[in-house]
XYZ file of C-alpha atoms in Angstrom:
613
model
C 117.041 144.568 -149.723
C 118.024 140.982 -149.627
C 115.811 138.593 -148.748
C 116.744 135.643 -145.776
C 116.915 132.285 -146.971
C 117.238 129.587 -144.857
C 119.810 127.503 -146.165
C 119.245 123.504 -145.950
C 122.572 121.752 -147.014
C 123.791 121.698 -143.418
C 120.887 120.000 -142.499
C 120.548 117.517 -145.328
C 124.596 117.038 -144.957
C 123.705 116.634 -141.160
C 120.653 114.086 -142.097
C 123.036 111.949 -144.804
C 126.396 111.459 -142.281
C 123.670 110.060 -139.421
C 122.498 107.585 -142.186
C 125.769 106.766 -143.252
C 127.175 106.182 -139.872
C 124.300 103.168 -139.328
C 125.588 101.946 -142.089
C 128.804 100.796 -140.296
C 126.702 97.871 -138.189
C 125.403 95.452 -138.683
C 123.013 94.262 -140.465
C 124.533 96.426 -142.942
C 128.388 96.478 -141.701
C 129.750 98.634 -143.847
C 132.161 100.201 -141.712
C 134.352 102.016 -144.141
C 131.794 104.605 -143.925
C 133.036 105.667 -140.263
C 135.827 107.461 -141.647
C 133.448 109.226 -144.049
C 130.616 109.947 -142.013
C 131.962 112.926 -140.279
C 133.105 114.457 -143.726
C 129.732 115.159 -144.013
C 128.901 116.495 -140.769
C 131.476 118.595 -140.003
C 131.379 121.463 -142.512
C 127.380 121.372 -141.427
C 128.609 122.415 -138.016
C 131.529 124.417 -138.729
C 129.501 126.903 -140.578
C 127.558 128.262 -137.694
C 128.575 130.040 -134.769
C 125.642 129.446 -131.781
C 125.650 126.584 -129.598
C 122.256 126.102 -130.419
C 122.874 125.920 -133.850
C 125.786 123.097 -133.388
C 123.572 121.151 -130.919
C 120.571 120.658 -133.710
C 122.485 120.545 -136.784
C 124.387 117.012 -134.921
C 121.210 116.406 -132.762
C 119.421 115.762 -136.255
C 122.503 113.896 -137.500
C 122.444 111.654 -134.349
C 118.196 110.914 -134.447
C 118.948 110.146 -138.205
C 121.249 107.426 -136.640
C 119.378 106.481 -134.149
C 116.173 105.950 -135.358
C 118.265 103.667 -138.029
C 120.178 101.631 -136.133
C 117.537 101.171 -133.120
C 114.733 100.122 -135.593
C 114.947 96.666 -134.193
C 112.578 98.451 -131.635
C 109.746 97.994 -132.993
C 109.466 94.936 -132.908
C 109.005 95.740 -129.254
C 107.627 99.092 -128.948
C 107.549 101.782 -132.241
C 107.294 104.869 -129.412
C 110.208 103.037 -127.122
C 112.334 103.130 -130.571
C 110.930 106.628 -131.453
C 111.146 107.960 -127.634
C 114.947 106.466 -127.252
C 116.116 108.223 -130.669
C 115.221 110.963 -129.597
C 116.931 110.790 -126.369
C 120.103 109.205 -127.499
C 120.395 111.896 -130.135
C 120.749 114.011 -127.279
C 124.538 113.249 -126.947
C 125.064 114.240 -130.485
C 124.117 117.420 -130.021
C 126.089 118.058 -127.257
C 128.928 117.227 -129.018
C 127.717 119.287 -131.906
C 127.587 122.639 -129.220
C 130.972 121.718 -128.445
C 132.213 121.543 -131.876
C 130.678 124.712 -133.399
C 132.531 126.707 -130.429
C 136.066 125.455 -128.845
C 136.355 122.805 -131.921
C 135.696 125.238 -134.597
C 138.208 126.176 -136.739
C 136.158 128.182 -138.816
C 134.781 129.960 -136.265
C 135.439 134.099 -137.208
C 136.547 135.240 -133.271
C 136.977 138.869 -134.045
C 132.654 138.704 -135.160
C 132.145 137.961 -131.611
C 130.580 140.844 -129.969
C 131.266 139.626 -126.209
C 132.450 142.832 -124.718
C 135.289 140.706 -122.936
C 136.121 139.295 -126.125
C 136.363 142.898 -127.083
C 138.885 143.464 -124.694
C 141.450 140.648 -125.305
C 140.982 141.338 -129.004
C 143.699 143.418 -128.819
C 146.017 141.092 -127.473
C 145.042 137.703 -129.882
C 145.661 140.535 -132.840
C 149.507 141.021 -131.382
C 149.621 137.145 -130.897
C 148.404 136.971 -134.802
C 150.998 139.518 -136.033
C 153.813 138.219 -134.163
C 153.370 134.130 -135.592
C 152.760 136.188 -138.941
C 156.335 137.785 -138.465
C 157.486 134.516 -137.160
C 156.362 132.904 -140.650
C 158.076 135.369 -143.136
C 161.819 134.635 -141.088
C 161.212 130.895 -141.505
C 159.398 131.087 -144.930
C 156.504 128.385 -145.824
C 157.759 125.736 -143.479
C 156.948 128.332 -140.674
C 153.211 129.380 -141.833
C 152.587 125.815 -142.802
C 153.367 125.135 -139.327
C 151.557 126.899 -137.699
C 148.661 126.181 -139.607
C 149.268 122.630 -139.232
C 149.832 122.997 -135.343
C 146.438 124.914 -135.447
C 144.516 122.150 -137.504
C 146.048 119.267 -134.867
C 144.620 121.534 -132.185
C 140.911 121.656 -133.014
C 141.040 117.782 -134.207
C 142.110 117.146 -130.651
C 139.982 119.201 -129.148
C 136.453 117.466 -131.315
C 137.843 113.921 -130.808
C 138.815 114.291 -127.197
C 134.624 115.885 -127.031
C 133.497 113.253 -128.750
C 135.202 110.329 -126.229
C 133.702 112.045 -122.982
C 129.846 112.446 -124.774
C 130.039 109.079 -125.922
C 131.076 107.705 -122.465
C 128.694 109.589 -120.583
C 125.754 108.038 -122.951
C 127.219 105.047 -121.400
C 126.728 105.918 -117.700
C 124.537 108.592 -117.124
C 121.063 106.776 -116.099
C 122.850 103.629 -115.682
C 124.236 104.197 -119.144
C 123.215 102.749 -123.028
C 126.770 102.186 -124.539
C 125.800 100.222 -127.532
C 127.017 100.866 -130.908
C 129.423 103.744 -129.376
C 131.749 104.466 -132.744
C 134.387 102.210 -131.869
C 132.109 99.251 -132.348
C 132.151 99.873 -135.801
C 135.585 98.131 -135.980
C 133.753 95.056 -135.107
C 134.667 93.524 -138.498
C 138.329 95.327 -138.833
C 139.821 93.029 -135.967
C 143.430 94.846 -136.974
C 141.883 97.910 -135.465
C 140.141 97.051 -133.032
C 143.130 95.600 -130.707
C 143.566 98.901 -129.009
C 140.611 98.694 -127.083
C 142.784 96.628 -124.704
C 144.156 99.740 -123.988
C 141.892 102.224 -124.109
C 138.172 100.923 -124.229
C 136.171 100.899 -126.924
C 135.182 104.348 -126.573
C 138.365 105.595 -126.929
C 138.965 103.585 -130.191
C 136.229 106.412 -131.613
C 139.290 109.608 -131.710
C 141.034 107.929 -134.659
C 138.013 108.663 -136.736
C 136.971 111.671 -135.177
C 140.538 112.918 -135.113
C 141.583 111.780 -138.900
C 137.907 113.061 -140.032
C 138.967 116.503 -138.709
C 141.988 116.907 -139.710
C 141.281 115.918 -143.333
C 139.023 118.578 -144.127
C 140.755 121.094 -142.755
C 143.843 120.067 -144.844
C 141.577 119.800 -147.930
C 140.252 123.817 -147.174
C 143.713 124.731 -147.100
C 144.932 123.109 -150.224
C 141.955 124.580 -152.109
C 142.631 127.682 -150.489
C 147.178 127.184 -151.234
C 146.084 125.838 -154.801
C 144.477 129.228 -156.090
C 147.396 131.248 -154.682
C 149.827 128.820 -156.217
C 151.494 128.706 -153.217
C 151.218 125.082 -151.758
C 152.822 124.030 -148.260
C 153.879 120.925 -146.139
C 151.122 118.959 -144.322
C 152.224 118.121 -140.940
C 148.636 117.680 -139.637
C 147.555 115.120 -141.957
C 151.137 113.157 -141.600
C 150.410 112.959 -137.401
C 146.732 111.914 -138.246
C 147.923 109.012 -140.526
C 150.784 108.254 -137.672
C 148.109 108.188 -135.832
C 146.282 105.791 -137.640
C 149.397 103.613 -138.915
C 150.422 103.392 -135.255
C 146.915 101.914 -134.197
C 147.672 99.253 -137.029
C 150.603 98.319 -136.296
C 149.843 97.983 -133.142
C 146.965 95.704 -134.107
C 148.896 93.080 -136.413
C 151.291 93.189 -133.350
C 148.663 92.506 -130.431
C 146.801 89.634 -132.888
C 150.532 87.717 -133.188
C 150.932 87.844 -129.762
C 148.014 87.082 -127.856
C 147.673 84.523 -130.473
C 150.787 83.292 -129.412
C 150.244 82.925 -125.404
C 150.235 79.610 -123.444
C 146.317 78.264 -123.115
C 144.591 76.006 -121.314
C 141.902 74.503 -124.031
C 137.880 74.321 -122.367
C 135.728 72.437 -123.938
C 132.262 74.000 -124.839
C 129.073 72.434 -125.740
C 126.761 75.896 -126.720
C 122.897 74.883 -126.907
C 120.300 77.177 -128.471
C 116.773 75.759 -128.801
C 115.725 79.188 -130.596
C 112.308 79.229 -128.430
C 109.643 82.655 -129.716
C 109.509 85.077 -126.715
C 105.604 84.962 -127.217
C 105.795 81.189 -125.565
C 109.069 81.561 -123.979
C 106.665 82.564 -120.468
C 103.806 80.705 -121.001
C 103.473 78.099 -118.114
C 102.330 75.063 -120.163
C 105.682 75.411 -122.053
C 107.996 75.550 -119.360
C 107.940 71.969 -119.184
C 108.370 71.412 -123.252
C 110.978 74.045 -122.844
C 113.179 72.464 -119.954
C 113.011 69.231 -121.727
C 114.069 70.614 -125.035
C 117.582 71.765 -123.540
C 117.913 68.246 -122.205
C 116.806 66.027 -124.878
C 118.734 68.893 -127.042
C 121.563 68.648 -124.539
C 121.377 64.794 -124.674
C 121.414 64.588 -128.736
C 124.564 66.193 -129.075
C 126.686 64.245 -126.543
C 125.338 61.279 -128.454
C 126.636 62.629 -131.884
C 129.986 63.491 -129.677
C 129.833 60.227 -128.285
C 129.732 58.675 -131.910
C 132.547 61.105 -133.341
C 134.611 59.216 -130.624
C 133.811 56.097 -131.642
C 134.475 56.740 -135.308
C 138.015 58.324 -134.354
C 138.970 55.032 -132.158
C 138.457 52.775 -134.776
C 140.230 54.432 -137.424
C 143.063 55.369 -134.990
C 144.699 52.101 -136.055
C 148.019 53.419 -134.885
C 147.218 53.700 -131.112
C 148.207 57.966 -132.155
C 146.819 60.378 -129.164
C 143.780 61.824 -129.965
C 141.140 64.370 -128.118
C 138.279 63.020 -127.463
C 134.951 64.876 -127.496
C 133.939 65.494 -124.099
C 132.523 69.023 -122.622
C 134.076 70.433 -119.613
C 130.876 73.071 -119.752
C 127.603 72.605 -121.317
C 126.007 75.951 -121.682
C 122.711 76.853 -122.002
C 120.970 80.609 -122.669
C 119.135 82.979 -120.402
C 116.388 82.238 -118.490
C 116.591 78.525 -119.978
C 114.987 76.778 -116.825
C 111.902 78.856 -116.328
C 110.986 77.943 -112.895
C 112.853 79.563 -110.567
C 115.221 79.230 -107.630
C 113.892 79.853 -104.113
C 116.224 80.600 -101.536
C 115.775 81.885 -97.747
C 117.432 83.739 -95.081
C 118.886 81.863 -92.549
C 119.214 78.410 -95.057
C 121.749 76.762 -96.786
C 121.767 76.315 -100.754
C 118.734 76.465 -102.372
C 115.163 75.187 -102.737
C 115.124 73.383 -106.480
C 111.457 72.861 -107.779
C 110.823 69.023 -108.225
C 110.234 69.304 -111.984
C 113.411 70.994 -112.698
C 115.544 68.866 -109.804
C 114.381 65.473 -111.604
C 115.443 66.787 -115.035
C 118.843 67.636 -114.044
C 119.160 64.930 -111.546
C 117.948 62.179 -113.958
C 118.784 63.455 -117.593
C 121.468 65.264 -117.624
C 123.948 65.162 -115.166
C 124.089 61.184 -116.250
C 125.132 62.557 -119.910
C 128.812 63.422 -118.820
C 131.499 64.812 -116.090
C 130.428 68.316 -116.933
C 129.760 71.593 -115.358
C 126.102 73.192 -116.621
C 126.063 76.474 -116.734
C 122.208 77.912 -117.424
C 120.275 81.106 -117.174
C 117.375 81.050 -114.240
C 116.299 83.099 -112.056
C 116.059 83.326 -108.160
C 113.585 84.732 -105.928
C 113.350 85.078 -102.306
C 111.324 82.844 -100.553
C 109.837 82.708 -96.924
C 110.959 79.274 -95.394
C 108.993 77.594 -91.828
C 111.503 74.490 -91.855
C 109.252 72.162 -94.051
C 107.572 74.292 -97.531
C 109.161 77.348 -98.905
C 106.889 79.720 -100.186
C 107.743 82.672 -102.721
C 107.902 85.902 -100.563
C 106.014 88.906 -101.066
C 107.993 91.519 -101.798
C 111.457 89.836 -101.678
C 114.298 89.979 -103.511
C 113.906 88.997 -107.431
C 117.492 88.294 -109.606
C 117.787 87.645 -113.309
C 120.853 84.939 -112.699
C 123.548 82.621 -114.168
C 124.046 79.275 -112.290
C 126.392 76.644 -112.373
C 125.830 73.423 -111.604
C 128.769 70.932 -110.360
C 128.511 67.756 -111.956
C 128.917 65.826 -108.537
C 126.987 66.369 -105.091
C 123.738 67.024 -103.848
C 122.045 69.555 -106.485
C 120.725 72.292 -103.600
C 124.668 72.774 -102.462
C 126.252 71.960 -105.891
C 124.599 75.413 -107.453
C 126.564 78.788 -107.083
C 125.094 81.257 -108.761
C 126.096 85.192 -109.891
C 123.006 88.170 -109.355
C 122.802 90.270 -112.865
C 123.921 93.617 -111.488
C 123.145 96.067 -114.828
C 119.073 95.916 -115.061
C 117.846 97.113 -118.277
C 115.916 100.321 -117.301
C 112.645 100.093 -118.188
C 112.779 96.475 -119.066
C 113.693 94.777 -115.576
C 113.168 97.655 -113.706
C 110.637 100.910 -113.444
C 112.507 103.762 -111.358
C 109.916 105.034 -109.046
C 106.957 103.092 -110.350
C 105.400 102.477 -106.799
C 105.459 106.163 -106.673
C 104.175 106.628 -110.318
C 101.487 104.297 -111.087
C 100.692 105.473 -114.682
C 104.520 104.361 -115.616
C 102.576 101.008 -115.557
C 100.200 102.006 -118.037
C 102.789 103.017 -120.139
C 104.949 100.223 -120.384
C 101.914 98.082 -121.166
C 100.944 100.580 -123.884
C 104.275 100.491 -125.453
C 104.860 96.469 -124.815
C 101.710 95.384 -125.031
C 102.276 93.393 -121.474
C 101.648 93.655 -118.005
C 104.437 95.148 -115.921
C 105.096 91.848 -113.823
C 107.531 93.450 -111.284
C 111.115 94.850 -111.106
C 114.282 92.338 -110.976
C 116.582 93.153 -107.934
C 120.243 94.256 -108.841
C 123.224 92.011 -108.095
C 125.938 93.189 -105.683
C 129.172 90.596 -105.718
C 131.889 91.063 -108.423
C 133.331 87.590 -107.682
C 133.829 85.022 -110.152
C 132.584 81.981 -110.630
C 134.900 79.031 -110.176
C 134.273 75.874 -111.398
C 136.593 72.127 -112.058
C 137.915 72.017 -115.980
C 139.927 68.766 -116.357
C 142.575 68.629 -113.417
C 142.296 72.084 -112.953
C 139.597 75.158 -112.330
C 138.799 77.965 -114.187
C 137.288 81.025 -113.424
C 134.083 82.478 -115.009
C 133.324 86.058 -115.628
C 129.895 86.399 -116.326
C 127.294 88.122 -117.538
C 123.791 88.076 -117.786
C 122.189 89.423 -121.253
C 123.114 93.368 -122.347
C 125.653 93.044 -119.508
C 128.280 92.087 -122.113
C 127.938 95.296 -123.508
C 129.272 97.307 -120.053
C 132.663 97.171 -120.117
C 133.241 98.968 -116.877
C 131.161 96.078 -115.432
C 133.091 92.919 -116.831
C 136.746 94.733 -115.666
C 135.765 94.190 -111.822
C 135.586 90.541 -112.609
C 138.733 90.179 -113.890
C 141.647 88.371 -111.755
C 144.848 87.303 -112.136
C 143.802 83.554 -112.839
C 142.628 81.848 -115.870
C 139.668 83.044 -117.012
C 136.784 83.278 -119.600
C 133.929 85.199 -120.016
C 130.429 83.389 -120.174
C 127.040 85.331 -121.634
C 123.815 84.232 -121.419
C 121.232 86.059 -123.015
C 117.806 86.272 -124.789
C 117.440 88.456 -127.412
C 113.869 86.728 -128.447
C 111.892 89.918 -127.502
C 113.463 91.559 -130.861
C 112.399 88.326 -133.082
C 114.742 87.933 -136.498
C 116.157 91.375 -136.283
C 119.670 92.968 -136.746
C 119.748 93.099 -132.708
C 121.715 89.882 -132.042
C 124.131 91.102 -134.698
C 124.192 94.152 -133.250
C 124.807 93.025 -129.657
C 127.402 90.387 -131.255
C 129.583 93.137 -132.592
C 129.313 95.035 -128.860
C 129.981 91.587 -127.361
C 133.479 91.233 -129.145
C 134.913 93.951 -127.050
C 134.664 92.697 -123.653
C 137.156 89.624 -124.801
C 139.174 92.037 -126.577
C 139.493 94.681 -123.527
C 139.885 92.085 -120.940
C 141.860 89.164 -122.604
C 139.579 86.991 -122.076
C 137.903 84.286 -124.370
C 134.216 84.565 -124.210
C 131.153 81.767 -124.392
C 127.887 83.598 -125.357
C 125.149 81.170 -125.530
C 121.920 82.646 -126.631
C 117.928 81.757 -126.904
C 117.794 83.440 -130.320
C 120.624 85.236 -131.519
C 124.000 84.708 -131.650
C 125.676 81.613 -129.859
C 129.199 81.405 -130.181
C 132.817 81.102 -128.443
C 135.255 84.273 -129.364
C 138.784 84.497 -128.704
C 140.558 87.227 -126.719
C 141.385 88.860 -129.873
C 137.580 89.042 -130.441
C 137.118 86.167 -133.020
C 134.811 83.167 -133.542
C 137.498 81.494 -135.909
C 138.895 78.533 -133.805
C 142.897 79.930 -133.768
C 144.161 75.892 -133.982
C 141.594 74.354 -136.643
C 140.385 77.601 -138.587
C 136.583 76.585 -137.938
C 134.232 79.331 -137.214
C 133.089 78.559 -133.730
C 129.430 80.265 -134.039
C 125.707 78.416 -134.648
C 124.434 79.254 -137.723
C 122.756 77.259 -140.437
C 124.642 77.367 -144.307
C 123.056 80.280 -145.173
C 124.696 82.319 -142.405
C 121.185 82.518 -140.373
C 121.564 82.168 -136.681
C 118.091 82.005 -135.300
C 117.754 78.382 -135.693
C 117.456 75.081 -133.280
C 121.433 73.465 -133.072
C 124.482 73.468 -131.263
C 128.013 73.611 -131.422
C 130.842 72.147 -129.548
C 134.143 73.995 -129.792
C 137.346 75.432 -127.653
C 137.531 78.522 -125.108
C 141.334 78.712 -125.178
C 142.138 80.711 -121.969
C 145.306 82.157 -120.824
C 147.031 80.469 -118.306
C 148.721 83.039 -116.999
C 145.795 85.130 -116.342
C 147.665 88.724 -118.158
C 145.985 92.253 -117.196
C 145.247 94.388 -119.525
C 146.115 97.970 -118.717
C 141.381 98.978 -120.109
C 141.213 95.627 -117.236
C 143.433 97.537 -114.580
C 142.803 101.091 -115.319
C 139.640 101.300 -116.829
C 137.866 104.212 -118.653
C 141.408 105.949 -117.924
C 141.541 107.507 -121.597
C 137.902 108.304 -121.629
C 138.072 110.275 -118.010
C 141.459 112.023 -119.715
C 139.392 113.420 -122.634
C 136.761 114.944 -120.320
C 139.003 116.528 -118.239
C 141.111 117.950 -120.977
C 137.913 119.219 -122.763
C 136.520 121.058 -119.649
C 139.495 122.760 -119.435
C 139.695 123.448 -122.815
C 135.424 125.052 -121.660
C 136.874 126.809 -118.989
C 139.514 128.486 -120.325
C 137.777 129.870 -122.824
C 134.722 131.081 -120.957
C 137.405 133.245 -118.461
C 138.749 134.682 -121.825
C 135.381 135.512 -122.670
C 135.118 136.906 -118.805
């Protein structure tokens, strides 16, 4: 009698590809590894039959991942990074169910003991024999063909899977999109242009796709090799079509957006690099809100000099650009005291500490628009004193401030819409108290109350030389949500502006991380981006998602010579933005791809549970 051993290489294969596949971000960024990843994985799921099987085998694959790539965390919380593995992981194993059934090519049908399966087995057996007979008239070309046609099937069908999980992990619960395996490309700019196309999520099928079809084709020629009989690979030519086509396409898309008409802005990006643990303290708000203007005030002065310098060797009265900002940007939550504003009154009640500052310091410095990250809260007003209201409206914002007029009615402002679940909001913590205690427990703070979401998807619009430009913006992880930044995006010149604080996660791979998601908003939309962070990454990015300045070659991103970016500096460089203010079809359509691959793989669900009927 033979004994049952549980066999473990699945799982360790399983446990390895998850590891591998964190590999491809940063702070690692070894993204070769996403086309190897799934070589791994695969044949761990293609052995087994049960759904349940498939879901565990790639739900340990994708906590493996997880728990990798998320271990920025802990700096945070070590049960928030252990808690959101585990959930995340969750999509893998979906995927995995799916690919041990429908997408399984291995998969023995006639063992299935589904007494409907039973009764079509009949049929699928005169189906076999007749492509059999269709083989031997058309000799090896025929057979191969079929196989190939098979091979290109169940590719499809695991890639297609794959785009529809990983855009639900996007959206369901207001969505976590980040590090979806398209983002891997972050450093392969060639292949990364077709996200203008069809999102970033749908830049993962090339992998997925090649991944499958390369193993197959490798069974097969092991399998042709002992027989001596070797055939034609159509499968694996359409895969590296497939992947040539995406190339070309990218070399292409780099020439020519490279190649558009642009209106130059000029950006002056200040990061004061203030630790989160004083970032809220109230005896630093004023040290902090004078930092970004003496900060603010230093590097105009070095501008200021660099013009002086250039005059007086420009000895041949030859044109030359002077250094002057048309924006001066500073991070998230920069001016800690807060806007108050009322129902019923015009503009907005500016807090005398923060009104002097900007009043007196630096809107003197220069003709420029400040754009800054505050925040605004709703405020009860009896026509002399405003006073913060109890229960009002609270908005994590981005404001711009005109250079000219009186500062209450120069400020527009943009509401963050995307709150970071458990972060700026608790779902139903009136109604669940001890969701309190656990935030505290994980955070080790006091839950000081939920932001309130933003509603308007207008631009801002503010003066750049003789001209205006409009600003898409975003307000921390929102540059992540693609499906957000689209409903910004007009028919105008335009640029995309971040402001974010990724102090909470200290020196850890988290900026990078966010970085590399960052990228594809310019890329999808077009649009140049200005991301100007507390700690993290501060830099300007082109619309073909670099920080390399496309007229002088300079790398447009604050970092110190060693590379490190969590220092005290700044950085004035170009946004060069279209003029003509070009759609792209992921700007007018959307998640169009994504939607198509979740359609076509319910089908694909359907139909085969009414064979199976």
């Amino acid at each position: 009698m033979k004994k049952n051993r549980t066999c473990l290489w699945p799982w360790l294969l399983a446990l390895v590809s998850g590891l591998l596949l964190a590999l491809c971000f940063p702070d690692w960024n070894l993204s070769g590894f996403v086309w190897v990843w799934m070589l791994l994985l695969f044949p761990a799921i293609w052995r087994g039959r049960s759904k349940r099987y498939g879901f565990a085998v790639a739900y340990l694959a994708g906590f493996a991942f997880w728990s990798l790539n998320l271990k920025w965390l802990w700096t945070v919380s070590g049960l928030g990074a252990f808690a959101m593995a585990a959930f995340l992981a969750t999509y893998f194993g979906i995927w995995g169910a799916i690919a041990v059934s429908i997408g399984n090519p291995w998969r023995k049908r006639s063992d299935d003991s589904n007494e409907g399966e039973k009764k079509n087995r009949s049929k699928i057996e005169e189906k076999i024999a007749a492509k059999k007979q269709s083989g031997k008239k058309h000799g090896l070309l025929g057979g191969a063909m079929d196989d190939s046609l098979t091979s290109l099937k169940f590719a499809f069908i695991n890639a297609a899977a794959w785009v529809g999980v990983e855009w639900l992990r996007g959206w369901v619960f207001t969505g976590f999109g980040w590090n979806g395996l398209g983002v891997a490309f972050h450093d392969t700019p060639v292949l990364a242009q077709a996200a203008d196309l069809v999102g970033v999520t749908g830049l993962a099928f090339t992998p997925v796709f090649m991944s499958a079809v390369i193993l197959q084709t490798a069974r097969r020629l092991g399998a042709e090799a002992q027989t001596g009989k070797l055939k034609a690979r159509l499968d694996f030519s359409v895969a590296a079509l497939l992947l040539a086509v995406q190339f070309c396409y990218g070399v292409w898309r780099v020439n020519d957006v490279n190649g558009w008409e642009t209106q130059p802005v000029r950006v002056l990006l200040v990061q004061e690099n203030i630790p989160q643990d004083i970032k809220w303290e109230p005896k630093a708000s004023a040290d902090i809100r004078q930092g970004y203007a003496d900060s603010t005030a230093a590097a105009i002065a070095a501008l200021e000099k660099d013009n002086v310098e250039q005059l007086q060797k420009n000895a041949n009265g030859d044109e030359i650009q002077l250094k002057t900002p048309d924006l001066v940007v500073w991070p998230e939550s920069a001016l800690p005291l807060p806007l108050l504003f009322a129902e019923g009154h015009d503009g907005y009640f500016v807090y005398g500490e923060t009104q002097h500052v900007l009043d007196n310091e630096v809107r003197p410095l220069g003709s420029f628009t400040l754009i800054s990250g505050m925040n605004e809260f709703e405020a009860d007003f009896d026509g002399t004193l405003a006073h913060f209201k109890e229960g009002g409206g609270q908005y994590n914002s981005i404001v711009a401030i005109q250079p000219e007029g009186e500062l209450p009615l120069s400020i527009s402002t943009y509401r963050k819409m995307h709150l970071v679940i458990f972060g700026e909001y608790i779902p139903f913590v009136e109604q669940l108290p001890f969701l309190r205690k656990i935030f505290k427990f994980s955070s080790g703070a006091d839950f000081a109350g939920g932001f309130t979401a933003g509603t308007s998807t207008e631009p801002l619009t503010v003066a750049v030389g003789d001209g205006e430009v409009q600003l898409i913006p975003t307000v921390c992880f929102e540059d992540s949500v693609g499906r957000l930044t689209r409903k910004f995006v007009r028919r105008a010149p335009q640029v995309i502006v971040n402001v974010t604080n990724d102090g909470w996660f200290k020196e850890s791979e988290a900026a990078a991380q966010h970085m590399a998601n960052a990228k594809f908003r310019a890329i999808e939309l077009r649009r140049p981006m200005i991301r100007s962070a507390n700690t993290g990454v501060s830099a300007i990015i082109t619309a073909t998602g670099s920080t390399k300045d496309p007229v002088t070659g300079k790398n447009q991103v604050i970092a110190d010579e060693n590379g490190n970016h969590f220092i005290r500096s700044s950085h004035y460089g170009h946004a060069y933005v279209p003029k003509t203010g070009l759609v792209s079809l992921y700007a007018l359509a959307g998640d169009w791809f994504s939607f198509l691959m979740i359609g076509i793989t319910s089908l694909v669900i359907i139909r085969s549970r009414m064979l199976r009927a």
